Coordinates of C-alpha atoms and ligand atoms in Angstrom, one line a residue:
M1 CA -27.3 -7.4 7.7
Y2 CA -27.6 -5.0 10.6
S3 CA -30.4 -2.5 10.4
S4 CA -30.2 1.0 11.9
A5 CA -32.2 4.1 12.5
G6 CA -29.2 6.1 11.2
G7 CA -30.4 5.7 7.7
K8 CA -27.2 5.1 5.8
Q9 CA -26.5 1.8 4.1
I10 CA -22.9 0.7 4.4
K11 CA -21.3 -2.3 2.7
V12 CA -18.3 -4.0 4.4
Y13 CA -15.9 -6.1 2.4
A14 CA -13.8 -8.3 4.6
L15 CA -10.4 -9.4 3.2
G16 CA -8.8 -11.1 6.3
G17 CA -5.9 -9.9 8.4
T18 CA -5.4 -9.7 12.2
I19 CA -8.9 -8.2 12.6
A20 CA -10.2 -11.6 11.3
M21 CA -7.7 -14.0 13.0
V22 CA -8.6 -17.1 14.9
P23 CA -6.3 -19.4 17.0
G24 CA -4.4 -21.9 14.9
P25 CA -2.2 -24.8 16.1
Q26 CA 0.9 -22.6 16.3
G27 CA -0.5 -19.0 16.2
A28 CA -3.1 -16.8 14.9
V29 CA -4.4 -17.5 11.3
P30 CA -7.1 -15.7 9.2
G31 CA -10.5 -17.3 9.8
L32 CA -13.4 -14.9 10.5
T33 CA -16.0 -14.0 7.9
G34 CA -17.3 -10.5 7.3
E35 CA -20.6 -11.4 9.1
A36 CA -18.7 -12.6 12.2
L37 CA -16.7 -9.3 12.2
I38 CA -19.7 -7.0 12.2
A39 CA -21.5 -9.3 14.7
A40 CA -18.8 -8.5 17.2
V41 CA -19.3 -4.7 17.0
D42 CA -21.5 -3.4 19.8
G43 CA -23.7 -0.5 18.8
L44 CA -23.1 -0.8 15.0
D45 CA -26.9 -1.0 14.5
Q46 CA -27.2 2.5 16.0
V47 CA -24.9 3.9 13.4
A48 CA -25.9 2.4 10.0
T49 CA -27.4 -0.5 8.2
V50 CA -24.4 -2.7 7.5
D51 CA -24.1 -5.6 5.1
A52 CA -20.9 -7.6 5.2
E53 CA -19.4 -9.8 2.6
T54 CA -16.3 -12.0 2.8
F55 CA -14.2 -11.0 -0.2
S56 CA -11.2 -13.2 1.0
I57 CA -9.7 -14.6 4.2
V58 CA -6.0 -14.0 3.8
A59 CA -3.1 -12.4 5.7
S60 CA -2.5 -9.1 4.0
P61 CA 0.9 -9.9 2.6
N62 CA -1.0 -12.3 0.4
I63 CA -3.2 -9.6 -1.1
T64 CA -2.3 -9.1 -4.8
I65 CA -2.6 -6.1 -7.0
G66 CA -5.0 -8.2 -9.1
A67 CA -7.3 -8.8 -6.1
V68 CA -7.3 -5.0 -5.4
V69 CA -8.3 -4.3 -9.0
D70 CA -11.1 -6.9 -8.7
L71 CA -12.3 -5.3 -5.4
S72 CA -12.2 -1.8 -7.0
Q73 CA -14.5 -3.1 -9.8
R74 CA -16.9 -4.6 -7.2
I75 CA -17.0 -1.2 -5.4
R76 CA -17.5 0.6 -8.7
G77 CA -20.4 -1.7 -9.5
D78 CA -21.9 -1.1 -6.1
A79 CA -21.6 2.7 -6.6
A80 CA -23.2 2.5 -10.0
A81 CA -26.1 0.5 -8.6
G82 CA -26.6 3.2 -6.0
R83 CA -27.3 0.6 -3.3
W84 CA -24.8 1.7 -0.7
D85 CA -24.0 5.1 0.8
G86 CA -20.4 4.0 1.7
I87 CA -18.0 1.2 1.6
V88 CA -15.7 -0.2 4.4
V89 CA -12.9 -2.6 3.6
T90 CA -11.3 -4.6 6.5
Q91 CA -7.9 -6.2 6.0
G92 CA -4.5 -6.9 7.5
T93 CA -2.6 -3.9 8.5
D94 CA 0.7 -4.9 6.9
T95 CA -0.2 -3.7 3.5
I96 CA -3.0 -1.2 4.2
E97 CA -0.7 1.6 3.0
E98 CA -0.5 0.1 -0.4
T99 CA -3.9 -1.4 -1.0
S100 CA -5.7 1.7 0.2
F101 CA -3.6 3.8 -2.2
L102 CA -4.3 1.4 -5.1
L103 CA -8.0 1.7 -4.4
D104 CA -7.6 5.5 -4.2
L105 CA -6.0 5.5 -7.7
L106 CA -8.6 3.2 -9.2
L107 CA -11.7 5.0 -7.7
T108 CA -11.0 8.7 -8.3
D109 CA -14.4 9.4 -9.6
L110 CA -16.4 7.6 -6.9
N111 CA -18.7 10.0 -5.0
I112 CA -19.3 7.7 -1.9
P113 CA -16.8 7.3 0.9
V114 CA -14.5 4.3 0.8
I115 CA -12.8 3.5 4.2
V116 CA -10.1 0.9 4.9
T117 CA -9.5 -0.4 8.4
G118 CA -7.8 -3.2 10.2
A119 CA -6.6 -4.1 13.7
M120 CA -3.3 -4.4 15.5
R121 CA -4.6 -6.9 18.2
N122 CA -6.4 -10.0 17.1
P123 CA -9.9 -10.9 18.6
R124 CA -8.3 -13.3 21.1
L125 CA -6.1 -10.7 22.8
A126 CA -7.1 -8.5 25.6
S127 CA -8.8 -5.3 24.4
P128 CA -8.7 -6.1 20.7
D129 CA -9.0 -2.9 18.6
G130 CA -10.9 -4.5 15.6
P131 CA -14.5 -3.8 16.7
G132 CA -13.7 -0.2 17.6
N133 CA -12.0 0.4 14.3
I134 CA -14.9 -1.1 12.4
L135 CA -17.3 1.1 14.3
A136 CA -15.2 4.2 13.6
A137 CA -14.9 3.3 9.9
V138 CA -18.7 2.9 9.6
R139 CA -19.2 6.1 11.5
V140 CA -16.9 8.0 9.1
A141 CA -18.4 6.3 6.0
S142 CA -21.9 7.4 7.2
S143 CA -20.9 10.9 8.3
I144 CA -22.1 14.0 6.5
A145 CA -18.5 15.3 6.3
A146 CA -17.3 12.2 4.4
Q147 CA -20.5 11.9 2.3
Q148 CA -20.2 15.5 1.2
S149 CA -16.5 15.5 0.5
A150 CA -16.0 12.0 -0.8
L151 CA -14.5 13.1 -4.1
H152 CA -12.1 15.5 -2.3
L153 CA -11.0 13.1 0.3
G154 CA -10.5 10.0 -1.8
V155 CA -10.0 6.6 -0.1
L156 CA -9.4 7.0 3.7
V157 CA -7.8 4.8 6.3
V158 CA -9.6 5.0 9.6
I159 CA -7.7 3.4 12.5
N160 CA -7.1 4.2 16.2
D161 CA -9.8 6.9 15.8
T162 CA -7.6 8.7 13.3
I163 CA -8.4 9.5 9.7
H164 CA -5.6 9.3 7.1
A165 CA -5.6 10.0 3.4
A166 CA -4.6 6.8 1.5
S167 CA -2.0 8.8 -0.4
T168 CA 0.0 9.6 2.7
V169 CA -0.7 6.9 5.3
L170 CA 2.1 4.6 6.4
K171 CA 2.3 1.7 8.8
A172 CA 5.1 3.3 10.7
N173 CA 5.4 0.9 13.6
S174 CA 5.4 -2.9 13.6
H175 CA 3.3 -3.6 16.7
R176 CA 1.9 -0.6 18.5
L177 CA -1.8 0.3 18.6
D178 CA -0.9 3.7 17.1
A179 CA 1.1 2.1 14.3
F180 CA -0.3 4.3 11.5
S181 CA 0.8 7.8 10.7
S182 CA 1.0 10.2 7.8
P183 CA 4.5 11.6 8.4
A184 CA 4.6 14.1 5.5
S185 CA 1.2 15.8 6.0
G186 CA -0.4 14.6 9.2
P187 CA -3.8 12.9 9.4
V188 CA -6.8 14.5 7.7
G189 CA -9.2 14.1 10.6
A190 CA -10.3 12.2 13.7
V191 CA -13.2 10.4 15.2
I192 CA -14.1 12.1 18.5
E193 CA -17.1 11.0 20.7
G194 CA -18.3 9.3 17.5
R195 CA -18.2 12.5 15.5
T196 CA -16.2 12.7 12.3
L197 CA -14.0 15.7 12.2
I198 CA -12.1 16.5 9.0
Y199 CA -9.2 19.0 9.5
S200 CA -7.8 19.2 6.0
L201 CA -8.2 17.9 2.5
P202 CA -5.5 15.9 0.8
N203 CA -3.7 17.1 -2.4
R204 CA -5.8 15.3 -5.0
Q205 CA -4.3 16.8 -8.2
P206 CA -1.8 14.0 -8.9
I207 CA -4.2 11.3 -7.8
L208 CA -6.9 12.6 -10.2
A209 CA -4.3 12.8 -13.0
A210 CA -3.4 9.2 -12.3
G211 CA -7.1 8.2 -12.3
R212 CA -7.5 9.7 -15.8
L213 CA -4.6 7.5 -17.1
L214 CA -6.1 4.4 -15.4
K215 CA -9.6 4.8 -16.8
G216 CA -9.3 2.2 -19.6
P217 CA -8.9 -1.6 -19.3
L218 CA -5.9 -2.9 -17.3
L219 CA -3.7 -5.8 -18.2
E220 CA -4.6 -8.8 -16.1
G221 CA -1.4 -10.5 -15.3
P222 CA 1.2 -9.0 -13.0
V223 CA 3.5 -6.5 -14.7
P224 CA 6.5 -6.9 -12.4
V225 CA 8.0 -3.8 -10.9
A226 CA 11.3 -4.1 -8.9
L227 CA 11.7 -2.2 -5.7
V228 CA 15.3 -1.8 -4.8
S229 CA 16.7 0.1 -1.8
T230 CA 20.3 1.3 -1.4
S231 CA 22.8 1.5 1.4
V232 CA 26.4 2.6 1.9
G233 CA 27.7 -1.0 1.4
D234 CA 25.7 -1.7 -1.7
T235 CA 27.8 -3.4 -4.3
G236 CA 25.3 -2.7 -7.0
W237 CA 25.1 -6.4 -8.0
L238 CA 21.3 -6.5 -7.7
L239 CA 21.0 -3.6 -10.1
E240 CA 23.5 -5.1 -12.5
A241 CA 21.3 -8.3 -12.6
V242 CA 18.3 -6.1 -13.6
A243 CA 20.5 -4.2 -16.1
D244 CA 21.9 -7.2 -17.9
G245 CA 18.6 -9.1 -18.0
R246 CA 19.7 -11.8 -15.5
D247 CA 16.6 -10.8 -13.4
E248 CA 14.4 -13.9 -13.8
G249 CA 11.3 -11.8 -13.4
H250 CA 12.0 -9.6 -16.4
Y251 CA 11.0 -6.5 -14.6
R252 CA 9.0 -3.9 -16.6
G253 CA 9.8 -1.0 -14.2
L254 CA 12.1 -0.2 -11.3
V255 CA 11.5 1.9 -8.2
L256 CA 14.8 2.9 -6.6
D257 CA 14.6 3.9 -3.0
A258 CA 17.5 6.3 -2.9
M259 CA 19.3 8.2 -0.1
G260 CA 18.1 11.5 1.3
G261 CA 16.9 13.9 -1.4
G262 CA 17.3 11.3 -4.1
H263 CA 21.0 10.3 -4.2
L264 CA 22.9 7.1 -5.1
P265 CA 26.5 5.9 -4.7
E266 CA 28.4 6.9 -7.9
R267 CA 29.2 3.2 -8.5
L268 CA 25.5 2.4 -9.1
V269 CA 25.0 5.1 -11.7
P270 CA 26.1 3.2 -14.9
S271 CA 23.7 0.3 -14.1
V272 CA 20.9 2.8 -13.3
A273 CA 21.5 4.8 -16.5
F274 CA 21.5 1.6 -18.6
I275 CA 18.2 0.4 -17.0
A276 CA 16.6 3.8 -17.5
E277 CA 17.2 3.5 -21.2
R278 CA 15.0 0.4 -21.3
L279 CA 12.5 0.7 -18.5
P280 CA 10.8 3.5 -16.5
V281 CA 13.1 4.0 -13.4
V282 CA 11.3 5.9 -10.6
I283 CA 13.3 7.3 -7.6
T284 CA 12.0 7.7 -4.1
S285 CA 13.6 8.7 -0.8
R286 CA 14.5 6.0 1.7
T287 CA 13.8 8.6 4.4
G288 CA 10.1 7.9 3.8
N289 CA 9.2 11.5 4.6
G290 CA 9.5 14.7 2.6
S291 CA 10.0 15.4 -1.1
L292 CA 12.9 14.6 -3.3
L293 CA 15.2 17.4 -4.3
L294 CA 15.2 18.6 -7.9
D295 CA 17.9 21.2 -8.3
T296 CA 20.4 21.3 -5.4
Y297 CA 23.2 18.9 -6.1
A298 CA 25.2 18.2 -9.2
Y299 CA 27.7 15.4 -8.3
A300 CA 27.7 12.0 -9.9
G301 CA 24.7 10.1 -8.4
S302 CA 23.0 13.3 -7.3
E303 CA 19.4 14.2 -8.3
T304 CA 20.4 16.3 -11.3
D305 CA 22.8 13.7 -12.5
L306 CA 20.1 11.0 -12.2
R307 CA 17.6 13.2 -14.0
D308 CA 20.0 13.6 -16.8
K309 CA 20.3 9.8 -17.1
G310 CA 16.5 9.6 -17.5
V311 CA 15.5 8.7 -14.0
I312 CA 12.0 9.9 -12.9
S313 CA 11.4 11.6 -9.6
A314 CA 8.4 10.4 -7.5
G315 CA 8.5 13.7 -5.5
W316 CA 6.7 13.2 -2.2
L317 CA 5.3 9.7 -3.0
H318 CA 6.4 6.9 -0.7
K319 CA 8.3 4.0 -2.3
F320 CA 5.4 1.4 -1.7
K321 CA 2.9 3.8 -3.2
A322 CA 5.2 4.6 -6.1
A323 CA 5.7 0.9 -6.9
G324 CA 1.9 0.3 -6.9
L325 CA 1.3 3.3 -9.1
L326 CA 4.0 2.3 -11.5
E327 CA 2.6 -1.2 -11.8
L328 CA -0.9 0.2 -12.4
L329 CA 0.4 2.6 -15.1
L330 CA 2.2 -0.3 -16.8
R331 CA -1.0 -2.4 -16.7
A332 CA -2.8 0.6 -18.3
K333 CA -0.1 0.5 -21.0
A334 CA 0.9 4.1 -20.2
S335 CA 3.9 5.3 -22.3
K336 CA 7.2 6.3 -20.6
A337 CA 6.4 9.9 -21.4
E338 CA 3.0 9.6 -19.7
I339 CA 4.6 7.9 -16.7
R340 CA 7.2 10.7 -16.4
S341 CA 4.6 13.4 -16.7
L342 CA 2.4 11.8 -14.1
F343 CA 5.1 11.4 -11.5
T344 CA 6.1 15.0 -12.2
E345 CA 2.7 15.9 -10.6
F346 CA 4.0 14.6 -7.3
N347 CA 7.0 17.0 -7.4
Ligands
LIG1 N1 0.1 -9.9 9.4 C1 -1.2 -9.3 9.6 C2 -1.8 -8.9 8.3 O1 -1.4 -7.9 7.7 C3 -1.1 -8.1 10.5 C4 -2.3 -7.3 10.7 O2 -3.4 -7.6 10.2 O3 -2.2 -6.4 11.5 O4 -2.6 -9.7 7.8

């Protein structure tokens, strides 16, 4: 626990990731506790009183949806107890774009800031970015701007002194310090000279609608959602395996990452139509930026043809976020009609 004159009490949940890596025999491995992470941040005690807890010590590809649901329940309990003014989550950067969005969907009614951060350089490299990112995340969590607008901002990702909405942020580069961006909308703010500046508020309507559907108890076990991308050479065999039940995972939903404005090669359409009769099939754009078209093209495999076959458009939602949302909706036992109507909010 680090005490501060700043007055705000911030809880840090550490999940692992590069920010918490230590040298292993052949390369970096997760190892640092939450306490060790905050101990390495110079000046943290000038910003807030911070208490760190080690929630897990894993590389972020190993974070599960179940773990994020558990974390959301811990955070919800913290908020109900009124002990903390804000929450910071540290984790690996590989999956921040998904986990932050899952938290966003699960915590729509939380009126304290929740900030997710990580690092691109581990603590053993020259100029690691982890301590600076933790400091910036705690600054944002303690700021008047985030405190007053927590409900309107939702969960935020603070990294490289930039503030992103969880619904739009992507890890858009595999290695650079400035790996994160929000291509469709731009960031919502920045940390400048330690000040938190909010430039714009994210579109919360679809997220709030999702939150209403996710209020009740969620199924515990994984409810597998397939995420399938497409290319010009695609034979369609993968989709055929899902269509005829050869998929060993017995998927309960499918996110199809389609071309451009939401288009598929014609030869895939029969399998897609067959699957859409049994499961919710949600379509996204493999461009990863911009919204799907609704009413421009009418050839076989176009957006209007796929809609006629029962395919659901994810609008501006990125494929990883659409897959996470679909799994949460299935865990909440949402009907196909509810799933369709919710994704319509993103169009
Ligand atoms: N592979 C690491 C992880 O996501 C990368 C990182 O943290 O930046 O855990």
